[in-house]
Coordinates of C-alpha atoms in Angstrom, one line a residue:
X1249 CA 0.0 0.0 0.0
X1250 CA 1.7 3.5 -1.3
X1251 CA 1.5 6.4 0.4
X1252 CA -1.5 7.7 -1.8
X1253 CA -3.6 4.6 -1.6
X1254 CA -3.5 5.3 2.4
X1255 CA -4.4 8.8 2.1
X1256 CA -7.2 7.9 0.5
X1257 CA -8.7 5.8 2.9
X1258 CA -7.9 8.3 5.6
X1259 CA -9.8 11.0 4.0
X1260 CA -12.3 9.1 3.0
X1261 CA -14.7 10.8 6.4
X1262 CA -13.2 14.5 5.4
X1263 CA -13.1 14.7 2.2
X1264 CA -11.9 18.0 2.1
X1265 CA -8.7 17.0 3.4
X1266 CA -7.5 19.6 5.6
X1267 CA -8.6 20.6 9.4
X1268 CA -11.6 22.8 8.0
X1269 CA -15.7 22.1 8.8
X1270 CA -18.0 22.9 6.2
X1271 CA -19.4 26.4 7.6
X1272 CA -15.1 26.8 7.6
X1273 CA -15.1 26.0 3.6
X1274 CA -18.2 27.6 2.9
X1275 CA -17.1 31.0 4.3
X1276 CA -13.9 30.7 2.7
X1277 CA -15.5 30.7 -0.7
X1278 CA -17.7 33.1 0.1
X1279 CA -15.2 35.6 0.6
X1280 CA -12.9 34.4 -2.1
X1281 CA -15.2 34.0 -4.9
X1282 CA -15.8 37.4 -6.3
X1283 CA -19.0 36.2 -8.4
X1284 CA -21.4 33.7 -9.8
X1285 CA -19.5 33.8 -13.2
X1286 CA -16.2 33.3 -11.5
X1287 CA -13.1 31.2 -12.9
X1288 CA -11.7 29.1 -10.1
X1289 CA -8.4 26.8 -10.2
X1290 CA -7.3 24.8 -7.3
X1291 CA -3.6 23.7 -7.6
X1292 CA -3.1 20.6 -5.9
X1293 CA -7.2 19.6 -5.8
X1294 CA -7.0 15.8 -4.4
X1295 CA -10.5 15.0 -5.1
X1296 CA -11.8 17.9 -6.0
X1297 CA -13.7 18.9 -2.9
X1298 CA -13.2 22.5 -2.9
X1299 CA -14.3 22.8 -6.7
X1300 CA -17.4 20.8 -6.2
X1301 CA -18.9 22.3 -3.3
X1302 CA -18.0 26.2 -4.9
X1303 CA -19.6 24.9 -8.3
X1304 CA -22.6 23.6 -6.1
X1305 CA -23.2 27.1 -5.2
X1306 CA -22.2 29.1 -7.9
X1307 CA -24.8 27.7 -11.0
X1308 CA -22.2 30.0 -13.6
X1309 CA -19.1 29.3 -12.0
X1310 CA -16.4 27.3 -13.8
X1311 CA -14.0 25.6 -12.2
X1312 CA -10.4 23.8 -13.2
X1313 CA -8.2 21.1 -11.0
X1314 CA -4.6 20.2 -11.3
X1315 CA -3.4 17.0 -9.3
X1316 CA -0.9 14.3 -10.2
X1317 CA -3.1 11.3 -8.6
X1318 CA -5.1 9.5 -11.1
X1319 CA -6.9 8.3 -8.6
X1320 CA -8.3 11.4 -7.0
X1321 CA -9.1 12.8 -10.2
X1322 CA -11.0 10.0 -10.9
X1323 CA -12.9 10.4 -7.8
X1324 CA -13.4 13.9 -8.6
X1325 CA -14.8 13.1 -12.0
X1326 CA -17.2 10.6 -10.9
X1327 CA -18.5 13.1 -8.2
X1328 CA -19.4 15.7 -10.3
X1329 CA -21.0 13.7 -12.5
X1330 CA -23.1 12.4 -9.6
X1331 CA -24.1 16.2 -8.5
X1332 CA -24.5 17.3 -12.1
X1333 CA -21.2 19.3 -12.3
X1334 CA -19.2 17.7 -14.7
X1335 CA -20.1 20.3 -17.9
X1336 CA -18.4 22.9 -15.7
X1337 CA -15.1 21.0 -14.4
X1338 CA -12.2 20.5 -16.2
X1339 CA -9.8 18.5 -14.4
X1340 CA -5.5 18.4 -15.5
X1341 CA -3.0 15.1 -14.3
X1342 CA -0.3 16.8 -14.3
X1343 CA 2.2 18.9 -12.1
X1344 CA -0.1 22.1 -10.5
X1345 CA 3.6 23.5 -10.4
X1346 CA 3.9 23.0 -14.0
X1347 CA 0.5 24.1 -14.9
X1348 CA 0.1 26.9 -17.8
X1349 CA -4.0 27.6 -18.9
X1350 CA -4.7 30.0 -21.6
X1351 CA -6.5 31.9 -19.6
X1352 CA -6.7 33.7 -15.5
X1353 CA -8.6 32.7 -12.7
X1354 CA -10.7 35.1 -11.0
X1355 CA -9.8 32.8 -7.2
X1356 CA -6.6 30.4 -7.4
X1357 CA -7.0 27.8 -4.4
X1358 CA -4.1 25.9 -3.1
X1359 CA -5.0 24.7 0.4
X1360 CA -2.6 22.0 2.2
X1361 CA -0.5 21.6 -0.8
X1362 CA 2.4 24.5 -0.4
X1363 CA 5.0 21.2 0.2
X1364 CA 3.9 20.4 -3.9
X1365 CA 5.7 23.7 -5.0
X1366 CA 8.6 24.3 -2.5
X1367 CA 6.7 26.6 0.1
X1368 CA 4.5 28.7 0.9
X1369 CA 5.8 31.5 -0.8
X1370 CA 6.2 30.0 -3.8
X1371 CA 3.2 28.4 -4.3
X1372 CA 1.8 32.1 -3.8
X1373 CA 4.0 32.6 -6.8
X1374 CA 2.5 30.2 -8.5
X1375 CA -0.8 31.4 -7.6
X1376 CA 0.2 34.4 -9.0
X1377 CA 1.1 33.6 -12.8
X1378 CA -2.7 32.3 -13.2
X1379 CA -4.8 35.2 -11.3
X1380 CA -6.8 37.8 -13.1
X1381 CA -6.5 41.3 -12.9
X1382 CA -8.5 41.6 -9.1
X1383 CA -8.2 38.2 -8.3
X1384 CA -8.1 36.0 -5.1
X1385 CA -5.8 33.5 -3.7
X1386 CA -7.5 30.8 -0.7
X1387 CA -4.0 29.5 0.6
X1388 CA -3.9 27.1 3.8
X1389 CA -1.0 26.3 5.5
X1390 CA 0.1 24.8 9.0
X1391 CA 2.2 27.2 11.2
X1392 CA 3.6 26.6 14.8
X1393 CA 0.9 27.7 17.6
X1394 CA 3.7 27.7 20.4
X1395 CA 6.9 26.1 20.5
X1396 CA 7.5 23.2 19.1
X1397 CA 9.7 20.0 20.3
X1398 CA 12.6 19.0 17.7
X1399 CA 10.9 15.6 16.8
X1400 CA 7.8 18.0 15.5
X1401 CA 9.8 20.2 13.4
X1402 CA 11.6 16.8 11.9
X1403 CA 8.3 15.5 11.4
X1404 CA 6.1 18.6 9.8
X1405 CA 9.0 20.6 8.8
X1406 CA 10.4 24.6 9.5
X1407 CA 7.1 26.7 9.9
X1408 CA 6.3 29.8 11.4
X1409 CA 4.1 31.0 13.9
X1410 CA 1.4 32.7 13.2
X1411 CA 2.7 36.5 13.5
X1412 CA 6.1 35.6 11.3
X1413 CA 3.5 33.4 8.4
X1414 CA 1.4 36.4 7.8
X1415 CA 4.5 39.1 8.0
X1416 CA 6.3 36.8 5.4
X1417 CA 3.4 36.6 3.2
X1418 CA 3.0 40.6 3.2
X1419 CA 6.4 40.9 2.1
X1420 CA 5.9 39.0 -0.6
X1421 CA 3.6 41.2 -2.1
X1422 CA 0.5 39.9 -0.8
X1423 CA -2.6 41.4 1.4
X1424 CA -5.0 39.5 3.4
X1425 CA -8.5 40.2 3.0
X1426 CA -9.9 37.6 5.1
X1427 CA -8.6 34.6 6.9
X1428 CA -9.2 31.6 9.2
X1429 CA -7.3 30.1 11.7
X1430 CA -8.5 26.1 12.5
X1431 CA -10.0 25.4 16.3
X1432 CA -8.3 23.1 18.1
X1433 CA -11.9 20.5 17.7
X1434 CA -11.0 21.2 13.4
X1435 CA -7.9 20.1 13.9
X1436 CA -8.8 17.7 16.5
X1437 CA -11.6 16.4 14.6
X1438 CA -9.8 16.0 11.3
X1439 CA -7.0 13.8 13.1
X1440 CA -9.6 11.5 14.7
X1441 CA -10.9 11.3 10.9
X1442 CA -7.9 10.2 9.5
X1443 CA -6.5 7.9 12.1
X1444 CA -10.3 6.7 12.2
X1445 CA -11.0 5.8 8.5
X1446 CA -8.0 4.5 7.8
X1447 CA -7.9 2.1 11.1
X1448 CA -12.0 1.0 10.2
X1449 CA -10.6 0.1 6.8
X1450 CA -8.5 -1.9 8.4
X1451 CA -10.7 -3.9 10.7
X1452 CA -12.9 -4.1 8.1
X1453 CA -11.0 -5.8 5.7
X1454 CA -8.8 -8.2 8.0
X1455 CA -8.2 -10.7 4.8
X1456 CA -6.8 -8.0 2.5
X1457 CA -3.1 -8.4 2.2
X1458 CA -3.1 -4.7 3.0
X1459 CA -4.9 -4.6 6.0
X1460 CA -2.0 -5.2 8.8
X1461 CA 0.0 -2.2 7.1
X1462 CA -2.9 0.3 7.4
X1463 CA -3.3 -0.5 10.6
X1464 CA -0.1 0.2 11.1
X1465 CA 0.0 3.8 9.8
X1466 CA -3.2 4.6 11.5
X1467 CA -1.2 3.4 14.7
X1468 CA 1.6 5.4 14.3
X1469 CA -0.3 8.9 12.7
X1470 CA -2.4 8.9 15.9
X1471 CA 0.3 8.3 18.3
X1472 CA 3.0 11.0 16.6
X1473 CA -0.4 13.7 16.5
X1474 CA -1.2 12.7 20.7
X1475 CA 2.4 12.7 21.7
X1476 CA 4.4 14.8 18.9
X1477 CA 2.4 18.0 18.0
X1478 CA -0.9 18.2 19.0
X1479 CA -0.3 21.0 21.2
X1480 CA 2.2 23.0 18.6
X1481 CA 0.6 23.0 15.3
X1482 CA -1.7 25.1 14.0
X1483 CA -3.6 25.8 10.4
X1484 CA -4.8 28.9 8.9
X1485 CA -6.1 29.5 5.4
X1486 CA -5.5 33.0 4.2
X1487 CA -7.6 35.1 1.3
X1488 CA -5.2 37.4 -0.6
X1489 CA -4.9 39.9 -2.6
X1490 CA -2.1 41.3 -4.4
X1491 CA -0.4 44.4 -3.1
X1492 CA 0.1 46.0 -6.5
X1493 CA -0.4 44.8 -10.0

């Protein structure tokens, strides 16, 4: 079982994949979608989650997704179709760095991803290259919510805390316009969601050749969250604008 195979089954209670309840995600896209007739690209998109539930909303919204898992794409595909979405999604396996469209977006989305293009920073870069002239970005990101131990900083990497993320992502050219910064139950809940799914998987299927590994990783993802970083990390998503064009 690869890496992406057990992401799967770990989201597979929260799909959207990132410490966030709905109301969370709804009023994140209601402050980053400037209009019904809006062009939205999320790079990085998993399954597509974000995309679906703005197209849900918006009836003359379009929406692209960039994602290197086949996979999730074809979970994201078969989802639309189900809601009636699919003549207004157009979905990309490729890079989301590499991306190029022939045309902006009016909201670029890139939310628990920024390890896919080197950073924060530069996936706000990124972001960047496809936004239209008054455009949004919706980027989420973990930062450090007090100190943190040196196994958590080999384990999630160098972040920030909150005051440094936000000062770094001004300099870079960017303003927030609205933003959201996970409760500890979000992050708590989406923890208990992954550990949980991918550990009922498990039990459920005791013959699959699989099952013992999952188990496994379920084991060892709740035990490094309880005893590693639960009490350091943290997760805010950030609407921005650019500074100057």
């Amino acid at each position: 079982m690869n890496r992406e195979q057990i992401s799967t089954l770990a989201h597979a209670d929260h799909p959207i994949a990132a410490p966030l309840d709905d109301d969370s995600v709804r009023r994140l896209l209601e402050r980053g979608i400037p209009r019904d007739g809006a062009r939205v690209l999320d790079l990085g998109c998993g399954g597509g989650e974000w995309l679906l539930r703005a197209l849900a909303a918006h009836p003359q919204l379009r929406a692209e997704g960039v994602d290197i898992s086949e996979s999730a794409l074809a979970h994201a595909r078969s989802a639309a179709r189900t809601l009636g979405l699919q003549e207004r999604l157009v979905l990309h396996q490729e890079d989301a760095a590499d991306f190029a469209a022939p045309h902006l977006f009016d909201l670029v989305i890139s939310v628990g991803a920024t390890h896919a293009f080197g950073g924060l920073l530069a996936t706000l870069e990124t972001a960047r290259k496809h936004l239209a002239p008054g455009g949004r970005v919706l980027v989420g990101d973990g930062f450090w919510s007090q100190e943190p131990s040196p196994d958590a900083v080999e384990m999630l990497g160098d972040l920030a805390d909150l005051p440094t993320t936000v000062d770094r992502v001004i300099s870079g050219g960017w303003t927030p316009v609205h933003g959201h910064i996970s409760t500890s139950r979000e992050l708590d809940d989406y923890e208990w969601a992954w550990t949980g799914s991918l550990a009922s998987w498990a039990l459920d299927h005791p013959d699959d050749p699989d099952s013992s590994q999952a188990l496994a990783a379920a084991t060892t993802h709740r035990t490094e969250w309880l005893s590693v970083y639960r009490d350091a990390f943290g997760f805010v998503c950030l609407i921005l604008r650019p500074t100057s064009d």
